[in-house]
PDB file of C-alpha atoms in Angstrom:
ATOM      1  CA  MET A   1      -0.196   0.147   0.123  1.00  0.00           C
ATOM      2  CA  GLN A   2       3.029   2.092   0.668  1.00  0.00           C
ATOM      3  CA  PHE A   3       4.145   1.155  -2.234  1.00  0.00           C
ATOM      4  CA  LEU A   4       1.698   2.385  -4.352  1.00  0.00           C
ATOM      5  CA  PHE A   5       1.209   5.903  -2.438  1.00  0.00           C
ATOM      6  CA  LEU A   6       5.095   6.433  -3.351  1.00  0.00           C
ATOM      7  CA  ARG A   7       4.337   5.373  -6.957  1.00  0.00           C
ATOM      8  CA  ALA A   8       1.258   7.841  -7.459  1.00  0.00           C
ATOM      9  CA  LEU A   9       3.549  10.864  -6.152  1.00  0.00           C
ATOM     10  CA  LYS A  10       6.338   9.935  -8.166  1.00  0.00           C
ATOM     11  CA  PRO A  11       4.941  12.323 -11.347  1.00  0.00           C
ATOM     12  CA  TYR A  12       3.941  15.479  -8.900  1.00  0.00           C
ATOM     13  CA  VAL A  13       7.748  15.424  -7.806  1.00  0.00           C
ATOM     14  CA  THR A  14       8.546  15.042 -11.147  1.00  0.00           C
ATOM     15  CA  LEU A  15       6.966  18.156 -12.346  1.00  0.00           C
ATOM     16  CA  LEU A  16       7.907  20.045  -8.964  1.00  0.00           C
ATOM     17  CA  PHE A  17      11.836  20.014  -9.544  1.00  0.00           C
ATOM     18  CA  ALA A  18      11.452  20.318 -13.094  1.00  0.00           C
ATOM     19  CA  GLY A  19       9.191  23.910 -12.062  1.00  0.00           C
ATOM     20  CA  MET A  20      12.096  24.875  -9.609  1.00  0.00           C
ATOM     21  CA  LEU A  21      15.005  24.135 -12.135  1.00  0.00           C
ATOM     22  CA  LEU A  22      13.348  25.774 -14.726  1.00  0.00           C
ATOM     23  CA  PHE A  23      12.364  28.457 -12.417  1.00  0.00           C
ATOM     24  CA  THR A  24      15.849  29.376 -10.883  1.00  0.00           C
ATOM     25  CA  THR A  25      17.653  29.257 -14.959  1.00  0.00           C
ATOM     26  CA  GLY A  26      15.488  31.476 -15.637  1.00  0.00           C
ATOM     27  CA  CYS A  27      15.560  33.777 -13.298  1.00  0.00           C
ATOM     28  CA  GLU A  28      19.156  33.503 -12.802  1.00  0.00           C
ATOM     29  CA  ASP A  29      19.546  34.385 -16.700  1.00  0.00           C
ATOM     30  CA  ASP A  30      18.056  37.353 -16.287  1.00  0.00           C
ATOM     31  CA  ASP A  31      20.978  38.687 -14.512  1.00  0.00           C
ATOM     32  CA  HIS A  32      23.326  38.154 -17.400  1.00  0.00           C
ATOM     33  CA  ASP A  33      20.730  38.249 -20.450  1.00  0.00           C
ATOM     34  CA  HIS A  34      22.648  41.391 -21.707  1.00  0.00           C
ATOM     35  CA  ASP A  35      25.866  41.415 -23.917  1.00  0.00           C
ATOM     36  CA  HIS A  36      26.608  44.449 -23.239  1.00  0.00           C
ATOM     37  CA  ASP A  37      26.705  44.493 -19.103  1.00  0.00           C
ATOM     38  CA  GLU A  38      30.938  45.114 -19.733  1.00  0.00           C
ATOM     39  CA  ASP A  39      29.987  48.508 -21.684  1.00  0.00           C
ATOM     40  CA  HIS A  40      28.166  49.857 -18.936  1.00  0.00           C
ATOM     41  CA  THR A  41      30.668  52.153 -16.385  1.00  0.00           C
ATOM     42  CA  ASP A  42      31.070  51.010 -13.078  1.00  0.00           C
ATOM     43  CA  ALA A  43      32.000  54.613 -11.340  1.00  0.00           C
ATOM     44  CA  ASP A  44      32.225  55.354  -7.833  1.00  0.00           C
ATOM     45  CA  GLY A  45      32.881  59.018  -8.757  1.00  0.00           C
ATOM     46  CA  PHE A  46      33.692  62.069 -10.870  1.00  0.00           C
ATOM     47  CA  VAL A  47      36.223  64.543 -11.415  1.00  0.00           C
ATOM     48  CA  LEU A  48      35.780  68.269 -13.421  1.00  0.00           C
ATOM     49  CA  GLU A  49      38.977  69.503 -14.435  1.00  0.00           C
ATOM     50  CA  THR A  50      39.996  72.563 -16.845  1.00  0.00           C
ATOM     51  CA  GLU A  51      42.082  72.098 -19.973  1.00  0.00           C
ATOM     52  CA  ALA A  52      44.735  73.012 -18.284  1.00  0.00           C
ATOM     53  CA  GLY A  53      44.247  69.682 -16.194  1.00  0.00           C
ATOM     54  CA  GLU A  54      43.221  71.241 -12.546  1.00  0.00           C
ATOM     55  CA  VAL A  55      40.836  69.801 -10.984  1.00  0.00           C
ATOM     56  CA  VAL A  56      38.456  72.251  -9.610  1.00  0.00           C
ATOM     57  CA  TYR A  57      35.297  69.291  -8.596  1.00  0.00           C
ATOM     58  CA  ARG A  58      36.029  66.480  -7.273  1.00  0.00           C
ATOM     59  CA  GLU A  59      33.364  64.037  -5.870  1.00  0.00           C
ATOM     60  CA  PHE A  60      34.026  60.102  -4.643  1.00  0.00           C
ATOM     61  CA  GLU A  61      31.585  57.708  -2.920  1.00  0.00           C
ATOM     62  CA  GLY A  62      29.357  60.300  -1.414  1.00  0.00           C
ATOM     63  CA  THR A  63      32.304  63.198  -0.847  1.00  0.00           C
ATOM     64  CA  GLN A  64      32.919  66.151  -2.271  1.00  0.00           C
ATOM     65  CA  THR A  65      35.375  68.971  -2.682  1.00  0.00           C
ATOM     66  CA  GLY A  66      35.657  71.772  -4.569  1.00  0.00           C
ATOM     67  CA  GLY A  67      33.126  73.860  -6.722  1.00  0.00           C
ATOM     68  CA  VAL A  68      32.831  75.900 -10.392  1.00  0.00           C
ATOM     69  CA  THR A  69      34.112  79.070  -9.996  1.00  0.00           C
ATOM     70  CA  LEU A  70      33.687  81.811 -12.536  1.00  0.00           C
ATOM     71  CA  SER A  71      32.776  85.328 -13.490  1.00  0.00           C
ATOM     72  CA  VAL A  72      29.535  86.996 -15.783  1.00  0.00           C
ATOM     73  CA  GLY A  73      30.097  86.404 -18.642  1.00  0.00           C
ATOM     74  CA  GLU A  74      33.236  83.829 -18.837  1.00  0.00           C
ATOM     75  CA  THR A  75      32.894  80.232 -20.520  1.00  0.00           C
ATOM     76  CA  LEU A  76      34.390  77.216 -18.865  1.00  0.00           C
ATOM     77  CA  GLU A  77      35.385  74.192 -20.146  1.00  0.00           C
ATOM     78  CA  LEU A  78      36.080  71.274 -17.604  1.00  0.00           C
ATOM     79  CA  MET A  79      36.350  68.034 -18.492  1.00  0.00           C
ATOM     80  CA  VAL A  80      34.685  65.028 -17.104  1.00  0.00           C
ATOM     81  CA  HIS A  81      36.344  61.970 -15.783  1.00  0.00           C
ATOM     82  CA  PHE A  82      34.991  59.423 -14.192  1.00  0.00           C
ATOM     83  CA  LEU A  83      36.287  57.266 -11.068  1.00  0.00           C
ATOM     84  CA  ASP A  84      36.505  53.537  -9.913  1.00  0.00           C
ATOM     85  CA  HIS A  85      35.997  51.997  -7.070  1.00  0.00           C
ATOM     86  CA  GLU A  86      39.983  52.771  -6.025  1.00  0.00           C
ATOM     87  CA  GLY A  87      39.589  56.874  -7.192  1.00  0.00           C
ATOM     88  CA  ASN A  88      41.377  56.397  -9.718  1.00  0.00           C
ATOM     89  CA  GLU A  89      40.159  57.747 -13.227  1.00  0.00           C
ATOM     90  CA  ILE A  90      38.411  54.749 -15.927  1.00  0.00           C
ATOM     91  CA  GLU A  91      39.730  54.093 -18.865  1.00  0.00           C
ATOM     92  CA  HIS A  92      37.795  54.155 -22.326  1.00  0.00           C
ATOM     93  CA  SER A  93      39.261  51.462 -24.635  1.00  0.00           C
ATOM     94  CA  GLU A  94      39.934  51.915 -28.354  1.00  0.00           C
ATOM     95  CA  GLU A  95      36.905  49.698 -28.792  1.00  0.00           C
ATOM     96  CA  GLU A  96      34.730  51.827 -27.098  1.00  0.00           C
ATOM     97  CA  GLU A  97      35.425  54.799 -28.965  1.00  0.00           C
ATOM     98  CA  GLY A  98      33.815  53.629 -32.196  1.00  0.00           C
ATOM     99  CA  GLU A  99      30.622  52.111 -31.247  1.00  0.00           C
ATOM    100  CA  GLU A 100      27.999  53.517 -31.614  1.00  0.00           C
ATOM    101  CA  HIS A 101      25.527  53.640 -28.010  1.00  0.00           C
ATOM    102  CA  GLU A 102      23.031  56.230 -26.784  1.00  0.00           C
ATOM    103  CA  ASP A 103      25.853  57.413 -24.101  1.00  0.00           C
ATOM    104  CA  GLY A 104      26.135  60.786 -22.350  1.00  0.00           C
ATOM    105  CA  LEU A 105      26.281  63.251 -19.666  1.00  0.00           C
ATOM    106  CA  GLU A 106      23.485  64.809 -19.246  1.00  0.00           C
ATOM    107  CA  VAL A 107      23.199  67.519 -16.187  1.00  0.00           C
ATOM    108  CA  SER A 108      20.030  68.961 -14.399  1.00  0.00           C
ATOM    109  CA  GLY A 109      18.835  71.548 -11.636  1.00  0.00           C
ATOM    110  CA  ASN A 110      20.934  74.615 -12.730  1.00  0.00           C
ATOM    111  CA  ASP A 111      19.247  77.945 -12.146  1.00  0.00           C
ATOM    112  CA  ALA A 112      20.089  79.113 -15.958  1.00  0.00           C
ATOM    113  CA  SER A 113      19.204  82.473 -14.917  1.00  0.00           C
ATOM    114  CA  VAL A 114      22.993  82.172 -13.054  1.00  0.00           C
ATOM    115  CA  ALA A 115      24.838  79.707 -15.170  1.00  0.00           C
ATOM    116  CA  ILE A 116      24.540  78.085 -18.192  1.00  0.00           C
ATOM    117  CA  VAL A 117      25.464  74.584 -17.972  1.00  0.00           C
ATOM    118  CA  GLU A 118      25.585  72.241 -20.806  1.00  0.00           C
ATOM    119  CA  VAL A 119      27.194  68.983 -22.520  1.00  0.00           C
ATOM    120  CA  GLU A 120      29.857  69.411 -25.001  1.00  0.00           C
ATOM    121  CA  GLY A 121      28.815  67.490 -28.571  1.00  0.00           C
ATOM    122  CA  HIS A 122      30.929  64.231 -29.089  1.00  0.00           C
ATOM    123  CA  GLU A 123      31.832  65.603 -32.431  1.00  0.00           C
ATOM    124  CA  GLU A 124      36.340  64.972 -31.313  1.00  0.00           C
ATOM    125  CA  GLU A 125      38.468  67.582 -32.709  1.00  0.00           C
ATOM    126  CA  GLU A 126      41.746  65.860 -34.273  1.00  0.00           C
ATOM    127  CA  ASP A 127      44.040  68.462 -33.584  1.00  0.00           C
ATOM    128  CA  HIS A 128      43.393  68.176 -29.772  1.00  0.00           C
ATOM    129  CA  ASP A 129      46.564  65.788 -28.279  1.00  0.00           C
ATOM    130  CA  GLU A 130      44.223  64.673 -25.233  1.00  0.00           C
ATOM    131  CA  GLU A 131      41.141  62.925 -25.866  1.00  0.00           C
ATOM    132  CA  HIS A 132      37.780  64.186 -24.628  1.00  0.00           C
ATOM    133  CA  HIS A 133      35.304  60.749 -25.227  1.00  0.00           C
ATOM    134  CA  GLY A 134      32.292  63.591 -25.827  1.00  0.00           C
ATOM    135  CA  SER A 135      32.861  64.133 -21.931  1.00  0.00           C
ATOM    136  CA  ALA A 136      33.282  67.366 -21.075  1.00  0.00           C
ATOM    137  CA  LEU A 137      31.334  70.596 -20.666  1.00  0.00           C
ATOM    138  CA  HIS A 138      30.622  74.606 -21.099  1.00  0.00           C
ATOM    139  CA  VAL A 139      29.629  76.432 -17.873  1.00  0.00           C
ATOM    140  CA  ILE A 140      28.522  79.932 -18.580  1.00  0.00           C
ATOM    141  CA  GLY A 141      28.141  82.605 -15.997  1.00  0.00           C
ATOM    142  CA  VAL A 142      25.050  83.959 -16.556  1.00  0.00           C
ATOM    143  CA  SER A 143      25.168  86.379 -13.500  1.00  0.00           C
ATOM    144  CA  ALA A 144      26.642  86.582 -10.585  1.00  0.00           C
ATOM    145  CA  GLY A 145      25.120  84.369  -7.776  1.00  0.00           C
ATOM    146  CA  SER A 146      25.030  80.432  -7.202  1.00  0.00           C
ATOM    147  CA  THR A 147      23.739  77.440  -8.775  1.00  0.00           C
ATOM    148  CA  SER A 148      24.216  73.624  -8.817  1.00  0.00           C
ATOM    149  CA  PHE A 149      23.502  70.497 -10.651  1.00  0.00           C
ATOM    150  CA  THR A 150      22.867  67.363 -11.127  1.00  0.00           C
ATOM    151  CA  LEU A 151      25.968  64.959 -13.675  1.00  0.00           C
ATOM    152  CA  GLN A 152      24.421  61.494 -14.584  1.00  0.00           C
ATOM    153  CA  LEU A 153      26.710  59.399 -17.518  1.00  0.00           C
ATOM    154  CA  MET A 154      23.710  57.989 -19.509  1.00  0.00           C
ATOM    155  CA  HIS A 155      23.945  54.334 -20.941  1.00  0.00           C
ATOM    156  CA  ASP A 156      21.007  53.505 -23.755  1.00  0.00           C
ATOM    157  CA  GLY A 157      18.633  55.006 -21.995  1.00  0.00           C
ATOM    158  CA  HIS A 158      19.263  54.772 -18.440  1.00  0.00           C
ATOM    159  CA  ALA A 159      21.589  56.471 -16.113  1.00  0.00           C
ATOM    160  CA  ASP A 160      25.280  54.056 -14.896  1.00  0.00           C
ATOM    161  CA  TYR A 161      26.199  57.207 -13.064  1.00  0.00           C
ATOM    162  CA  THR A 162      24.231  59.516 -11.670  1.00  0.00           C
ATOM    163  CA  SER A 163      26.059  61.919  -8.676  1.00  0.00           C
ATOM    164  CA  THR A 164      25.079  61.892  -5.042  1.00  0.00           C
ATOM    165  CA  ASN A 165      25.763  65.805  -4.571  1.00  0.00           C
ATOM    166  CA  ASN A 166      24.754  68.779  -6.982  1.00  0.00           C
ATOM    167  CA  VAL A 167      28.088  69.747  -7.870  1.00  0.00           C
ATOM    168  CA  PRO A 168      27.549  73.826  -6.501  1.00  0.00           C
ATOM    169  CA  VAL A 169      29.004  76.304  -9.328  1.00  0.00           C
ATOM    170  CA  THR A 170      29.509  79.640  -8.162  1.00  0.00           C
ATOM    171  CA  VAL A 171      29.521  83.123 -10.440  1.00  0.00           C
ATOM    172  CA  ASN A 172      31.111  86.271  -8.972  1.00  0.00           C
TER     173      ASN A 172
END
C-alpha cells in the first residue's frame, strides 16, 4: 500500500523539481542576458578638470570637494573623468570609442539665470592632443549668484552613474 502511494506521488515530485529547475535557471539568466553589461561604467565618482589639468571639483563615494567658480560672461570648459572604486580614472578602450551607443552626459537642476551648464557635443576635434570621449561640460556665467547641477552618465536610456551631490557653481 505504501509502495502504491509513493508510486502515485512520483509524477508530482518530478513535475515539482522540473518547475524548480526551470524557474531557478530562468531567474539566473535575467541577470546575465545583456551582452552589453561589460559596456556599463561602474563609477564611484568623478572629477571636473579644466583644460590646464586643474581639478576644480571632485566627488568620490559621496564625498565632495571644490566647486565651479567663474565670472559673469566667462565660459569655462571642464573635462569630466569618472572614477573607479579605488578613486582612479576609468580609462576608455579604443574599441569603446568607435562604437555607437546612446551614451552621454546629462545635466539638470541648474538655474540658467545664474549659469548655463551644457554638455559639449560628441564631435572630437582631430587637432587635440587629449581625447575627451564626449565627456566635457561648458559652464557659462550669466549673472552673479550661485546655483548647482546634477550630473548623470547615460547609457542606452538609463543612468550608469548619477552624482550623489549637486555640483556647486558660483558666478562672480
